[in-house]
mmCIF file of C-alpha atoms in Angstrom:
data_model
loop_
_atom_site.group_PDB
_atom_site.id
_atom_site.type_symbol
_atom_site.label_atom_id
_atom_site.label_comp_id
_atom_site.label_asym_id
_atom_site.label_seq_id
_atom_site.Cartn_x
_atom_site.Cartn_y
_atom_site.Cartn_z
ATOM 1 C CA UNK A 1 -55.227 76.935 -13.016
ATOM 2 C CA UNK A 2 -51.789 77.674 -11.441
ATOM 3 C CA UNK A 3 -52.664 75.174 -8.661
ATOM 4 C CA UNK A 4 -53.603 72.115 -11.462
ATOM 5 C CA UNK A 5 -51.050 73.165 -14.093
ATOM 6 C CA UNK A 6 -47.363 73.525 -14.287
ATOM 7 C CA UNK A 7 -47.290 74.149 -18.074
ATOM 8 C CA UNK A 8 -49.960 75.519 -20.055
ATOM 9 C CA UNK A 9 -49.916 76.358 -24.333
ATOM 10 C CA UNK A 10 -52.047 78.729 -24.776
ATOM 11 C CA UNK A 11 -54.010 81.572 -23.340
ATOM 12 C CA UNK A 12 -57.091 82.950 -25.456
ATOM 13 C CA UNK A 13 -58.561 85.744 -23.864
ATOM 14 C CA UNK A 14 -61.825 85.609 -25.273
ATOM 15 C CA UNK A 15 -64.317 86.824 -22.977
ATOM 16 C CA UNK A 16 -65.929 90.068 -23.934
ATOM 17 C CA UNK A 17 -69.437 91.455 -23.739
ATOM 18 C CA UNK A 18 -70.803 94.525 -26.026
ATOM 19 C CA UNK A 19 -72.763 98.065 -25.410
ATOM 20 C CA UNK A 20 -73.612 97.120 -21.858
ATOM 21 C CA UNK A 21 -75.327 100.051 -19.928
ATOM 22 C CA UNK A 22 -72.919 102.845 -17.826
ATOM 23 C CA UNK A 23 -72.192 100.948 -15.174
ATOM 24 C CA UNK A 24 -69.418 100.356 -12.182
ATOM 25 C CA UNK A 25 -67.981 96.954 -11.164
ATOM 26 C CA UNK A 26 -67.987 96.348 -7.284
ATOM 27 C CA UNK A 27 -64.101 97.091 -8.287
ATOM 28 C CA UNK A 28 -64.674 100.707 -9.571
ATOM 29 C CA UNK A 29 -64.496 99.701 -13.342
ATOM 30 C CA UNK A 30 -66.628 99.944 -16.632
ATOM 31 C CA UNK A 31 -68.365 96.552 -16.978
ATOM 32 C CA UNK A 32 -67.146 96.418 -20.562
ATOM 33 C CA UNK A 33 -63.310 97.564 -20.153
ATOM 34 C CA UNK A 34 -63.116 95.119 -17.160
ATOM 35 C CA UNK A 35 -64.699 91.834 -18.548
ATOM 36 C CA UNK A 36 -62.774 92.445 -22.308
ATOM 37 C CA UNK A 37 -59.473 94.027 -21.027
ATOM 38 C CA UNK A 38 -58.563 94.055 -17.536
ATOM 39 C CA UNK A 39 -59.629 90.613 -16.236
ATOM 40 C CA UNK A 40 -57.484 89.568 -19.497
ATOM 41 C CA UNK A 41 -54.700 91.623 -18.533
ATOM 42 C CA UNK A 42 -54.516 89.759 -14.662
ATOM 43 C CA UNK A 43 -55.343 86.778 -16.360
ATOM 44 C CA UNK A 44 -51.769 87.455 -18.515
ATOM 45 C CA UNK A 45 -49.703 88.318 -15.725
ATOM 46 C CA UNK A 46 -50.477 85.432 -13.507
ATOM 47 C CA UNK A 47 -50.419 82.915 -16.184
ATOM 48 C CA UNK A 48 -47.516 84.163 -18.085
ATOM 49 C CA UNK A 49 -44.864 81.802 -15.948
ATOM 50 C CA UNK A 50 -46.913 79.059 -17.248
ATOM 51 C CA UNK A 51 -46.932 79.640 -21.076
ATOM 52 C CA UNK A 52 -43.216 80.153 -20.228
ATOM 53 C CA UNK A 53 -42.503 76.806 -18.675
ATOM 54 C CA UNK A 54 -44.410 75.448 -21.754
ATOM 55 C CA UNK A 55 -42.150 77.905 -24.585
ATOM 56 C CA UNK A 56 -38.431 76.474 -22.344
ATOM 57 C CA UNK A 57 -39.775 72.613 -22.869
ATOM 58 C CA UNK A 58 -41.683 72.618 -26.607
ATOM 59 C CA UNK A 59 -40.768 75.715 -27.891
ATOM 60 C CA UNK A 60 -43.597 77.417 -28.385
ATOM 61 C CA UNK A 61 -46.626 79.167 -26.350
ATOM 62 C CA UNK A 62 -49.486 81.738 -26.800
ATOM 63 C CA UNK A 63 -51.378 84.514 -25.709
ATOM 64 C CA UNK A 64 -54.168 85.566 -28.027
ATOM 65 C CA UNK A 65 -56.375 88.224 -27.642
ATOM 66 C CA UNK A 66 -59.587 88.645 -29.264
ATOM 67 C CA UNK A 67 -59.813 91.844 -30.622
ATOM 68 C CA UNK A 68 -62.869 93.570 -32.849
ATOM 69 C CA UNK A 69 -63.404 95.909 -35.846
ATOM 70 C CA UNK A 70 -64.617 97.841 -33.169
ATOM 71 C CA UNK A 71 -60.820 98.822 -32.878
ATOM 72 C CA UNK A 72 -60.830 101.148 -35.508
ATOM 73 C CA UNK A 73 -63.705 102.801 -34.176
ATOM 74 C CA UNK A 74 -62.771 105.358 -31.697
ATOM 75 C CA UNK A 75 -62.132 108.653 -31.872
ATOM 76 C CA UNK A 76 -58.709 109.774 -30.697
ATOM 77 C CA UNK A 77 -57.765 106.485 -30.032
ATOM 78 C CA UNK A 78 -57.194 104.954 -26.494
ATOM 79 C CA UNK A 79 -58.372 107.492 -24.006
ATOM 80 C CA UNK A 80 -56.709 106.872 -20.581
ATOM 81 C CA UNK A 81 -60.484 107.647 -18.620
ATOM 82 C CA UNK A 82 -62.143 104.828 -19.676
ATOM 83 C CA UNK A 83 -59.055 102.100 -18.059
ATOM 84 C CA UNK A 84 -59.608 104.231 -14.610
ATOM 85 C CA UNK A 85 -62.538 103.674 -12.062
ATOM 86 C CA UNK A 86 -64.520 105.712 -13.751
ATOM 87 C CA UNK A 87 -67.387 103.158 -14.183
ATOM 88 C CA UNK A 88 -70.975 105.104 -14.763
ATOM 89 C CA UNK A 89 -69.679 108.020 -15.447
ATOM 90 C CA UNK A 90 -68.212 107.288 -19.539
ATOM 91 C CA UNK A 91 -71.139 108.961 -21.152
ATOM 92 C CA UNK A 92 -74.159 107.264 -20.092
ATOM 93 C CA UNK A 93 -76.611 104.685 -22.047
ATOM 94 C CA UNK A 94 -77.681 106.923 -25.125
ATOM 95 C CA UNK A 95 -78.186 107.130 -27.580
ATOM 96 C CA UNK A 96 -78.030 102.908 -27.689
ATOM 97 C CA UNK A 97 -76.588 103.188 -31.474
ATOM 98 C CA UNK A 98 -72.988 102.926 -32.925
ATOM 99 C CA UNK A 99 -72.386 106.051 -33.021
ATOM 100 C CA UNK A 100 -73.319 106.608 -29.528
ATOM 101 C CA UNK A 101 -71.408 106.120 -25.812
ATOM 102 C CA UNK A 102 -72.030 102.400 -25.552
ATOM 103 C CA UNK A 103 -70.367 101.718 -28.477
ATOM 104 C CA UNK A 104 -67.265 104.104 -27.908
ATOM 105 C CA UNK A 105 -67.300 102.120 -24.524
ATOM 106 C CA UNK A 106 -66.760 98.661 -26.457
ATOM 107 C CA UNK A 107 -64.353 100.205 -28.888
ATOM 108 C CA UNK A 108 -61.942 101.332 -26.104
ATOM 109 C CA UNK A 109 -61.583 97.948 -25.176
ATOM 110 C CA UNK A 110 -61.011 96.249 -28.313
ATOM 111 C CA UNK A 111 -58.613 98.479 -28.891
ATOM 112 C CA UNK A 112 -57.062 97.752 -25.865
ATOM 113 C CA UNK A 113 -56.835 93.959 -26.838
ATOM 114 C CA UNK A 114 -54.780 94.885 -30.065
ATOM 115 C CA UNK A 115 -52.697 97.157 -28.273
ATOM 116 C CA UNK A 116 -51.837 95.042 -25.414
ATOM 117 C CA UNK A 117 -50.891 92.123 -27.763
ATOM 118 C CA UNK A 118 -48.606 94.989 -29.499
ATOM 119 C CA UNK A 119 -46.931 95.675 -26.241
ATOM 120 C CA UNK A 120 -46.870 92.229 -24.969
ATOM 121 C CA UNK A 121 -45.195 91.238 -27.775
ATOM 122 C CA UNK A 122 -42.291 94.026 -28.133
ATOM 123 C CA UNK A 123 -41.795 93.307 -24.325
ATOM 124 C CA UNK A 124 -41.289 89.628 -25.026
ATOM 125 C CA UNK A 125 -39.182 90.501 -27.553
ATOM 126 C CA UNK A 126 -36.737 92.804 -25.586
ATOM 127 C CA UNK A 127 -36.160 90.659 -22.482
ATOM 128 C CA UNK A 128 -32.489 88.936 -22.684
ATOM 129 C CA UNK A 129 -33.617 85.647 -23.329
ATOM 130 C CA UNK A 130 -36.210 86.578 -26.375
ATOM 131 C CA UNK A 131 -39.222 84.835 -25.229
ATOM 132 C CA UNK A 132 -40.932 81.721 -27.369
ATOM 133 C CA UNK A 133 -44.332 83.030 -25.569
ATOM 134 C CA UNK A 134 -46.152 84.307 -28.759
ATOM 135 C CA UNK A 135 -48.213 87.543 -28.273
ATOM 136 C CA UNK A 136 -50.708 87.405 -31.247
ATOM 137 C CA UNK A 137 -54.433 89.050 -31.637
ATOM 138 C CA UNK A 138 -57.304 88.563 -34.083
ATOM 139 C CA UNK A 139 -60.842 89.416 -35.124
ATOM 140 C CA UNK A 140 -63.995 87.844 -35.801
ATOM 141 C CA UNK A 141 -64.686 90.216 -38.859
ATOM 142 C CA UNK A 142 -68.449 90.813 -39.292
ATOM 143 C CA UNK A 143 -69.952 86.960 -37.361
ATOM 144 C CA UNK A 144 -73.585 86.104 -36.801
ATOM 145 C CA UNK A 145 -73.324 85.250 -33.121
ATOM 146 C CA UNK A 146 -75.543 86.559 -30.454
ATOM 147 C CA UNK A 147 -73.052 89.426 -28.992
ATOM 148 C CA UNK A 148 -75.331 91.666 -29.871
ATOM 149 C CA UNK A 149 -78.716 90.258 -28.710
ATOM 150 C CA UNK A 150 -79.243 92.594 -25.842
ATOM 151 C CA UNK A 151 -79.076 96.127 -27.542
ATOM 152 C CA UNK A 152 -79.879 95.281 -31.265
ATOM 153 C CA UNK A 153 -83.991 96.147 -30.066
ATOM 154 C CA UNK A 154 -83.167 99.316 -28.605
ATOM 155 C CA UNK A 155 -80.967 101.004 -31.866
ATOM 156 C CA UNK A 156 -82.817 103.205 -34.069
ATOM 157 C CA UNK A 157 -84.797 101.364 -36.781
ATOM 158 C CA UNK A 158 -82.273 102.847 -39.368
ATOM 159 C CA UNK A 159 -79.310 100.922 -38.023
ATOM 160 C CA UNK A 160 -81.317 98.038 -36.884
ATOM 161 C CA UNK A 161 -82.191 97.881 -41.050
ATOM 162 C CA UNK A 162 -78.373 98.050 -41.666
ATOM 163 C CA UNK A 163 -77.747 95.277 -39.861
ATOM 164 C CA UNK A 164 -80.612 93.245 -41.342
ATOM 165 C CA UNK A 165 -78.833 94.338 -44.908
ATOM 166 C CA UNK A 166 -75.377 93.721 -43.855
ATOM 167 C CA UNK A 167 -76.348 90.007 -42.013
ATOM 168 C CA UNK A 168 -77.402 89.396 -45.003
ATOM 169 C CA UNK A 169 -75.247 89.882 -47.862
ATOM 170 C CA UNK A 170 -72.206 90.280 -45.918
ATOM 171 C CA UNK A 171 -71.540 88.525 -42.178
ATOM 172 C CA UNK A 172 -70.213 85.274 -41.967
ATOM 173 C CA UNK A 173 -71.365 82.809 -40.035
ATOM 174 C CA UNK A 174 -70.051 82.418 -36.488
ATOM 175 C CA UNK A 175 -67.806 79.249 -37.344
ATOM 176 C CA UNK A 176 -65.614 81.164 -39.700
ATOM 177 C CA UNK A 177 -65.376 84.204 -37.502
ATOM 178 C CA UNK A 178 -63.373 81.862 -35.408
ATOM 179 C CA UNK A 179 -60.605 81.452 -37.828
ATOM 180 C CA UNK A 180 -58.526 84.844 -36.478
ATOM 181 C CA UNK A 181 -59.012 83.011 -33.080
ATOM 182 C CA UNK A 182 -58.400 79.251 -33.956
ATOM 183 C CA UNK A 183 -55.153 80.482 -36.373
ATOM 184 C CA UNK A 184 -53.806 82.428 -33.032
ATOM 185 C CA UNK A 185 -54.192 80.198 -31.350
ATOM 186 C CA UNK A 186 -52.892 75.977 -33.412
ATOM 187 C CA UNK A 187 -51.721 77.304 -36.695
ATOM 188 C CA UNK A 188 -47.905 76.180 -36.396
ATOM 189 C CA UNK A 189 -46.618 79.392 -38.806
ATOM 190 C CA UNK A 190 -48.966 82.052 -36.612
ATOM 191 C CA UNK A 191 -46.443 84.450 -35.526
ATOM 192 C CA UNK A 192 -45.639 87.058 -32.753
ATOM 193 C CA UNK A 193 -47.110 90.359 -33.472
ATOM 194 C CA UNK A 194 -49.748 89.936 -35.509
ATOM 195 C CA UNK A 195 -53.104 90.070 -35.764
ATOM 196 C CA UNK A 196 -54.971 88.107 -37.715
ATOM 197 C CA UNK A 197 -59.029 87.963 -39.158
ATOM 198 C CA UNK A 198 -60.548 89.321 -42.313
ATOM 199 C CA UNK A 199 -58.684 91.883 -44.467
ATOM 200 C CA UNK A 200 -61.661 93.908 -45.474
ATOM 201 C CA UNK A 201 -62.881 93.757 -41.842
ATOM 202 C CA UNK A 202 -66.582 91.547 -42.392
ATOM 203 C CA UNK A 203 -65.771 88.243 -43.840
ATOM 204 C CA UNK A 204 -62.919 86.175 -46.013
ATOM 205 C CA UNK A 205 -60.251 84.013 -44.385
ATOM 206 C CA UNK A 206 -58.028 84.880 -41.217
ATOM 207 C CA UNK A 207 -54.552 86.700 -42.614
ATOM 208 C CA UNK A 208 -52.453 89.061 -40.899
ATOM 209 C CA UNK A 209 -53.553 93.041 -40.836
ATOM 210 C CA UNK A 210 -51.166 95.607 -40.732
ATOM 211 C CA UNK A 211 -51.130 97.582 -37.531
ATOM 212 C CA UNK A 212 -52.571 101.463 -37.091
ATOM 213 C CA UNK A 213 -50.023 104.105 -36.000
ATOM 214 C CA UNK A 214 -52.560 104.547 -32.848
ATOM 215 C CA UNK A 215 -52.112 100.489 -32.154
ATOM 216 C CA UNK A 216 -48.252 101.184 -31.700
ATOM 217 C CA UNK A 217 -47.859 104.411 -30.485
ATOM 218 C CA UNK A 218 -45.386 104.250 -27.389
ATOM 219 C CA UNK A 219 -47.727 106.861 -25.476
ATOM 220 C CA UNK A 220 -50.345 104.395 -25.624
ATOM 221 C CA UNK A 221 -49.076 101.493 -25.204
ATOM 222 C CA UNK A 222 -47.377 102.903 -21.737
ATOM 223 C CA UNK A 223 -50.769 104.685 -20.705
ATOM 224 C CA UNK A 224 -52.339 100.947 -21.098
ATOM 225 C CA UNK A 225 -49.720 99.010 -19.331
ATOM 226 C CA UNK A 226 -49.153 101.465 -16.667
ATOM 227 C CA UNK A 227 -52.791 102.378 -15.611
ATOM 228 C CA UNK A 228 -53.849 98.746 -15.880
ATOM 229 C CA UNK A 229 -51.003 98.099 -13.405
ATOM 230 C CA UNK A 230 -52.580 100.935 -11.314
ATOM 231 C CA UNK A 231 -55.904 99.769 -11.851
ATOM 232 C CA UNK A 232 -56.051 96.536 -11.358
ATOM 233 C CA UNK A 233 -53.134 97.029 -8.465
ATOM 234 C CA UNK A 234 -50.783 94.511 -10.215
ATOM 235 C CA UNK A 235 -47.253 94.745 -11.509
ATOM 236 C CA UNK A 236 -46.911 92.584 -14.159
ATOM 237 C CA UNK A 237 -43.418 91.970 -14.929
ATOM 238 C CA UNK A 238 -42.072 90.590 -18.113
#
């Protein structure tokens, strides 16, 4: 990208997998926390000069993480283990159910996307020229997509009945669990800081939700910036 692009609008860091077995990277990492954090986090740092040349010239740029319901799912909120290279050893593969270690796996790392967008975004903020680089996040709310095709067989048949209920009087379809995403990323009065998707957290249109304590806690939010620095072996200046 750097060597094709001089200027670039907008960064959506979308990738993300869910409930994948307890295993390492060839890097050291837990498959989940490095495809739906850390690869975002590089992908940040060495694209950042770009959305800036873009925020100087047309005033305005974005970064836009893709964050989950998930979020709001862990336990004592970001726990610094599971951003080390501790891959295949965060609790193994069972039970497969959302309650279980899988799950608390993917959780970590969606928090992680709301609370680097937090961070981002107060570190735009504070730099002396108060960056146009927009640092917003969003959710999907509850979406029928197939994130979930490769462990929905092996949950209990209590929870696989849950979801049958839920997918059906309550999950939207995948097209309108991109609206947090798509207002991120084009909607001209999307601003800095927030993060956008479903108030109720399933379905309903893409409007700003009020952050958690845990999402802007100043422990966390150094703990994730400085051990994905040390994890990753980048600095990533702002």
């Amino acid at each position: 990208i750097k060597s094709k692009y001089k200027q670039i609008y907008c960064l959506a860091n979308n990738a993300g997998i869910m409930m994948t077995p307890d295993t390492a990277t060839k890097d050291g990492c837990d498959t989940q926390m490095q495809t739906n954090h850390l690869s975002h986090f590089i992908l940040a740092k060495e694209l950042l000069p770009l959305l800036e040349t873009e925020a100087a010239a047309n005033g305005d740029a974005r970064i836009v993480q893709h964050s989950s319901g998930a979020r709001e799912m862990t336990k004592n909120g970001l726990e610094q283990k599971y951003f080390e290279k501790n891959g295949g050893n965060l609790g193994g593969d069972t039970p497969v159910s959302f309650m279980g270690p899988p799950m608390h796996r993917y959780a970590q790392t969606k928090l992680a996307n709301s609370v680097l967008m937090y961070t981002l975004h107060g570190k735009l903020q504070a730099n002396d020229t108060k960056s146009k680089v927009k640092s917003i996040a969003c959710h999907p709310g509850g979406s029928s997509t197939n994130l979930g095709d490769d462990f929905n067989s092996d949950l209990p048949f209590y929870e696989r009945w849950i979801i049958w209920i839920l997918l059906k009087l309550f999950i939207q379809t995948a097209e309108d669990g991109t609206m947090g995403l798509l207002t991120g990323m084009m909607a001209t009065d999307a601003q800095s800081g927030i993060l956008y998707g479903p108030k109720n957290g399933l379905y309903g249109p893409a409007v700003p939700n009020p952050p958690k304590d845990y999402e802007t806690d100043p422990v966390a939010q150094k703990m994730l910036w400085d051990t994905s620095e040390a994890t990753t072996g980048t600095t990533f200046t702002v």
